[in-house]
Structure formats: C-alpha cells, structure tokens
C-alpha cells in the first residue's frame, strides 16, 4: 500500500527529476566532448535532450493537475461563496478530464499514424513513434489525474477551503515562523 501511495504522490515527479538529471549529465558530456582536442563531438546528445525536454513537458501536465498548480486565475473564483467555489473547482476538474481524454484519443490516432510511417529520428535513428508515445502517457495520466482530483474535491466538499490570498498569507506566516525558529535555534 505504501508503494501505491508513493506512486500517487511522486510518480511524475520522480520521472521529471530523472529526465532533468539525464539532460544535465548528457549536456555536460557533450560540452566536454566538444572542448576536447582531437575528439569529435557526439551527434546524438542534442537530439536526446530535446526528446527528454518534450517528455518532461508532457509529464508535467498530470503532475501539475495532481498538485493543483495548473495555471489559472482564481481572483473571480475566490470571490464566490465556499460551495460555489468548490463546485467550480469540480467543474474545472471534469473539464480537464474531458479535454485530456479528447487529446488522449487524438494522440492514439497520431501515434498509430506515425508508427505505420516508420519515420526515424535523424541522429539516433529511433522510431519517432517512441518519442510520440509521451502524448499517450501525458494526456492519459492527465485525464486520470483530473478525475482523481474531481473525486478528491467531491470527498472534501464540506471542508473549509482557503482562498488564494488566505493560503498565501498562511504560507508567508509559516515561513516567517520557520525563520524565527531557525534564528532562535542558531543562537
């Protein structure tokens, strides 16, 4: 059960960290190879890192949905009564799920089309459908995460939720308290 809980909370995050580390290490290797005398620069690192960046973009979709940090403006929603605000959040989650589902369905067709074309990447000669599979992963996980968030919002419908301003103020107060505790601990 701990494994499932960890996957629920950190799956996308762990993959994003691995991709960032891969990008950093491979680009560092590429820079070293470029600057070594009498050594040819590698041909594949730039393409590989580009693919890792693409994968990280599409994996960030379900990550931001799960963390509740999708880009949106809450000023109008925060002015609404608590029950209406929660209803709007559930509606947004359902709209996200539908949009991600539609994009997932479209990406199935696209990946199949690319798979049958046998197109390959120029430097690494990987089949391009392998790169495009991230569309399925990102949009599929995004749809699942949106449904998951709708369920979480429905379960916690009657609990008080802070507005964006209240949450910001609470976070600032918490940081200030942590800073005071750290200063007091050092003395």
Tab-separated table of C-alpha atoms in Angstrom:
chain	number	residue	atom	x	y	z
A	1	UNK	CA	0.000	0.000	0.000
A	2	UNK	CA	2.931	2.340	0.708
A	3	UNK	CA	4.169	1.828	-2.846
A	4	UNK	CA	0.810	2.865	-4.321
A	5	UNK	CA	0.673	5.910	-2.070
A	6	UNK	CA	4.209	6.871	-3.102
A	7	UNK	CA	3.357	6.400	-6.796
A	8	UNK	CA	0.229	8.516	-6.358
A	9	UNK	CA	2.183	11.330	-4.765
A	10	UNK	CA	5.523	11.162	-6.620
A	11	UNK	CA	5.307	9.153	-9.889
A	12	UNK	CA	5.505	12.037	-12.355
A	13	UNK	CA	7.817	13.995	-10.077
A	14	UNK	CA	10.345	11.130	-9.953
A	15	UNK	CA	10.365	10.750	-13.730
A	16	UNK	CA	10.722	14.518	-14.174
A	17	UNK	CA	13.736	14.511	-11.839
A	18	UNK	CA	15.320	11.605	-13.739
A	19	UNK	CA	14.782	13.413	-17.045
A	20	UNK	CA	16.322	16.614	-15.689
A	21	UNK	CA	19.351	14.721	-14.360
A	22	UNK	CA	19.729	12.932	-17.709
A	23	UNK	CA	19.555	16.218	-19.600
A	24	UNK	CA	22.136	17.818	-17.309
A	25	UNK	CA	24.589	14.905	-17.433
A	26	UNK	CA	24.344	14.336	-21.162
A	27	UNK	CA	24.691	18.036	-21.980
A	28	UNK	CA	27.737	18.177	-19.694
A	29	UNK	CA	29.253	15.213	-21.521
A	30	UNK	CA	28.523	16.934	-24.837
A	31	UNK	CA	30.254	20.133	-23.683
A	32	UNK	CA	33.286	18.150	-22.515
A	33	UNK	CA	33.496	16.260	-25.817
A	34	UNK	CA	33.221	19.479	-27.810
A	35	UNK	CA	36.141	21.008	-25.963
A	36	UNK	CA	38.483	18.029	-26.025
A	37	UNK	CA	41.169	18.323	-28.681
A	38	UNK	CA	41.254	15.630	-31.338
A	39	UNK	CA	37.840	14.257	-30.309
A	40	UNK	CA	34.746	14.578	-32.446
A	41	UNK	CA	31.600	15.965	-30.840
A	42	UNK	CA	28.873	13.430	-30.271
A	43	UNK	CA	25.961	13.554	-32.707
A	44	UNK	CA	23.140	12.256	-30.551
A	45	UNK	CA	23.103	14.257	-27.234
A	46	UNK	CA	21.255	17.323	-28.511
A	47	UNK	CA	18.502	15.233	-30.038
A	48	UNK	CA	18.242	13.033	-26.954
A	49	UNK	CA	17.998	16.066	-24.665
A	50	UNK	CA	15.371	17.628	-26.919
A	51	UNK	CA	13.304	14.442	-26.596
A	52	UNK	CA	13.780	14.480	-22.809
A	53	UNK	CA	12.540	18.089	-22.688
A	54	UNK	CA	9.485	17.115	-24.730
A	55	UNK	CA	8.806	14.211	-22.392
A	56	UNK	CA	9.169	16.469	-19.354
A	57	UNK	CA	6.648	18.951	-20.770
A	58	UNK	CA	4.012	16.287	-21.287
A	59	UNK	CA	4.700	14.640	-17.921
A	60	UNK	CA	4.305	17.995	-16.214
A	61	UNK	CA	0.615	18.044	-17.253
A	62	UNK	CA	-0.528	15.278	-14.888
A	63	UNK	CA	1.962	16.479	-12.271
A	64	UNK	CA	0.501	19.983	-12.157
A	65	UNK	CA	-3.047	18.651	-12.183
A	66	UNK	CA	-2.293	16.377	-9.206
A	67	UNK	CA	-0.508	19.114	-7.268
A	68	UNK	CA	-3.302	21.593	-8.025
A	69	UNK	CA	-0.887	24.034	-9.605
A	70	UNK	CA	-2.344	24.299	-13.094
A	71	UNK	CA	-2.087	27.837	-14.374
A	72	UNK	CA	-5.377	29.594	-13.697
A	73	UNK	CA	-6.628	32.860	-12.315
A	74	UNK	CA	-8.518	32.423	-9.059
A	75	UNK	CA	-9.468	36.047	-8.397
A	76	UNK	CA	-13.072	35.633	-9.550
A	77	UNK	CA	-13.451	32.157	-8.080
A	78	UNK	CA	-12.140	33.356	-4.699
A	79	UNK	CA	-14.914	35.963	-4.514
A	80	UNK	CA	-17.595	33.268	-4.762
A	81	UNK	CA	-19.215	31.607	-1.759
A	82	UNK	CA	-17.494	28.446	-0.488
A	83	UNK	CA	-19.988	25.957	-2.000
A	84	UNK	CA	-19.958	27.665	-5.400
A	85	UNK	CA	-16.157	27.865	-5.338
A	86	UNK	CA	-15.903	24.133	-4.654
A	87	UNK	CA	-18.440	23.401	-7.385
A	88	UNK	CA	-16.414	25.460	-9.855
A	89	UNK	CA	-13.272	23.520	-8.903
A	90	UNK	CA	-15.065	20.219	-9.536
A	91	UNK	CA	-16.355	21.533	-12.864
A	92	UNK	CA	-12.809	22.585	-13.829
A	93	UNK	CA	-11.545	19.114	-12.913
A	94	UNK	CA	-14.213	17.487	-15.085
A	95	UNK	CA	-13.475	19.821	-17.998
A	96	UNK	CA	-9.764	18.993	-17.626
A	97	UNK	CA	-10.615	15.275	-17.675
A	98	UNK	CA	-12.722	15.631	-20.827
A	99	UNK	CA	-10.111	17.744	-22.636
A	100	UNK	CA	-7.299	15.367	-21.657
A	101	UNK	CA	-9.464	12.430	-22.748
A	102	UNK	CA	-10.101	14.005	-26.152
A	103	UNK	CA	-6.402	14.753	-26.576
A	104	UNK	CA	-5.576	11.199	-25.490
A	105	UNK	CA	-7.930	9.772	-28.122
A	106	UNK	CA	-6.436	12.026	-30.806
A	107	UNK	CA	-2.920	11.079	-29.792
A	108	UNK	CA	-3.745	7.369	-30.186
A	109	UNK	CA	-4.554	8.040	-33.822
A	110	UNK	CA	-1.452	10.211	-34.297
A	111	UNK	CA	0.931	7.697	-32.732
A	112	UNK	CA	-0.556	4.905	-34.834
A	113	UNK	CA	-0.146	7.004	-37.990
A	114	UNK	CA	3.495	7.757	-37.134
A	115	UNK	CA	4.137	4.117	-36.214
A	116	UNK	CA	2.976	2.929	-39.612
A	117	UNK	CA	5.092	5.563	-41.405
A	118	UNK	CA	8.329	4.071	-39.990
A	119	UNK	CA	9.801	7.578	-39.607
A	120	UNK	CA	13.056	7.698	-37.606
A	121	UNK	CA	14.857	10.441	-35.729
A	122	UNK	CA	17.861	11.821	-37.649
A	123	UNK	CA	20.718	11.437	-35.146
A	124	UNK	CA	19.701	8.445	-33.040
A	125	UNK	CA	17.549	6.716	-35.681
A	126	UNK	CA	14.914	5.880	-33.080
A	127	UNK	CA	11.450	5.228	-34.464
A	128	UNK	CA	9.552	8.503	-33.990
A	129	UNK	CA	6.522	6.768	-32.533
A	130	UNK	CA	8.637	6.068	-29.423
A	131	UNK	CA	9.036	9.811	-28.945
A	132	UNK	CA	5.345	10.495	-29.607
A	133	UNK	CA	4.188	7.881	-27.085
A	134	UNK	CA	4.590	10.591	-24.455
A	135	UNK	CA	1.390	12.119	-25.832
A	136	UNK	CA	-0.454	8.984	-24.748
A	137	UNK	CA	1.266	8.917	-21.370
A	138	UNK	CA	0.851	12.633	-20.644
A	139	UNK	CA	-2.743	13.014	-21.775
A	140	UNK	CA	-3.798	9.624	-20.363
A	141	UNK	CA	-2.295	10.370	-16.958
A	142	UNK	CA	-3.670	13.901	-17.169
A	143	UNK	CA	-7.199	12.548	-17.659
A	144	UNK	CA	-6.755	10.121	-14.748
A	145	UNK	CA	-5.331	12.831	-12.501
A	146	UNK	CA	-8.193	15.201	-13.373
A	147	UNK	CA	-10.753	12.529	-12.472
A	148	UNK	CA	-8.781	11.819	-9.300
A	149	UNK	CA	-8.839	15.498	-8.338
A	150	UNK	CA	-12.587	15.711	-9.026
A	151	UNK	CA	-13.114	12.764	-6.665
A	152	UNK	CA	-10.884	14.374	-4.025
A	153	UNK	CA	-12.765	17.672	-4.351
A	154	UNK	CA	-16.115	15.877	-4.063
A	155	UNK	CA	-14.962	13.943	-0.968
A	156	UNK	CA	-13.810	17.155	0.721
A	157	UNK	CA	-16.716	19.300	-0.462
A	158	UNK	CA	-17.902	20.220	3.050
A	159	UNK	CA	-14.461	21.145	4.387
A	160	UNK	CA	-13.466	24.805	4.512
A	161	UNK	CA	-11.023	25.787	1.811
A	162	UNK	CA	-8.799	28.851	1.983
A	163	UNK	CA	-8.890	31.408	-0.821
A	164	UNK	CA	-5.686	32.029	-2.751
A	165	UNK	CA	-4.994	35.169	-0.699
A	166	UNK	CA	-5.639	33.375	2.607
A	167	UNK	CA	-3.382	30.492	1.543
A	168	UNK	CA	-0.628	32.913	0.525
A	169	UNK	CA	-0.864	34.701	3.866
A	170	UNK	CA	-0.810	31.393	5.770
A	171	UNK	CA	2.252	30.246	3.797
A	172	UNK	CA	4.025	33.560	4.490
A	173	UNK	CA	3.243	33.316	8.200
A	174	UNK	CA	4.517	29.740	8.265
A	175	UNK	CA	7.759	30.776	6.542
A	176	UNK	CA	8.197	33.644	8.993
A	177	UNK	CA	7.690	31.271	11.945
A	178	UNK	CA	10.174	28.811	10.459
A	179	UNK	CA	12.689	31.634	10.010
A	180	UNK	CA	12.258	32.743	13.627
A	181	UNK	CA	12.668	29.172	14.859
A	182	UNK	CA	15.826	28.795	12.763
A	183	UNK	CA	17.257	32.059	14.134
A	184	UNK	CA	16.390	31.051	17.683
A	185	UNK	CA	17.992	27.631	17.199
A	186	UNK	CA	21.262	29.140	15.938
A	187	UNK	CA	21.764	31.482	18.892
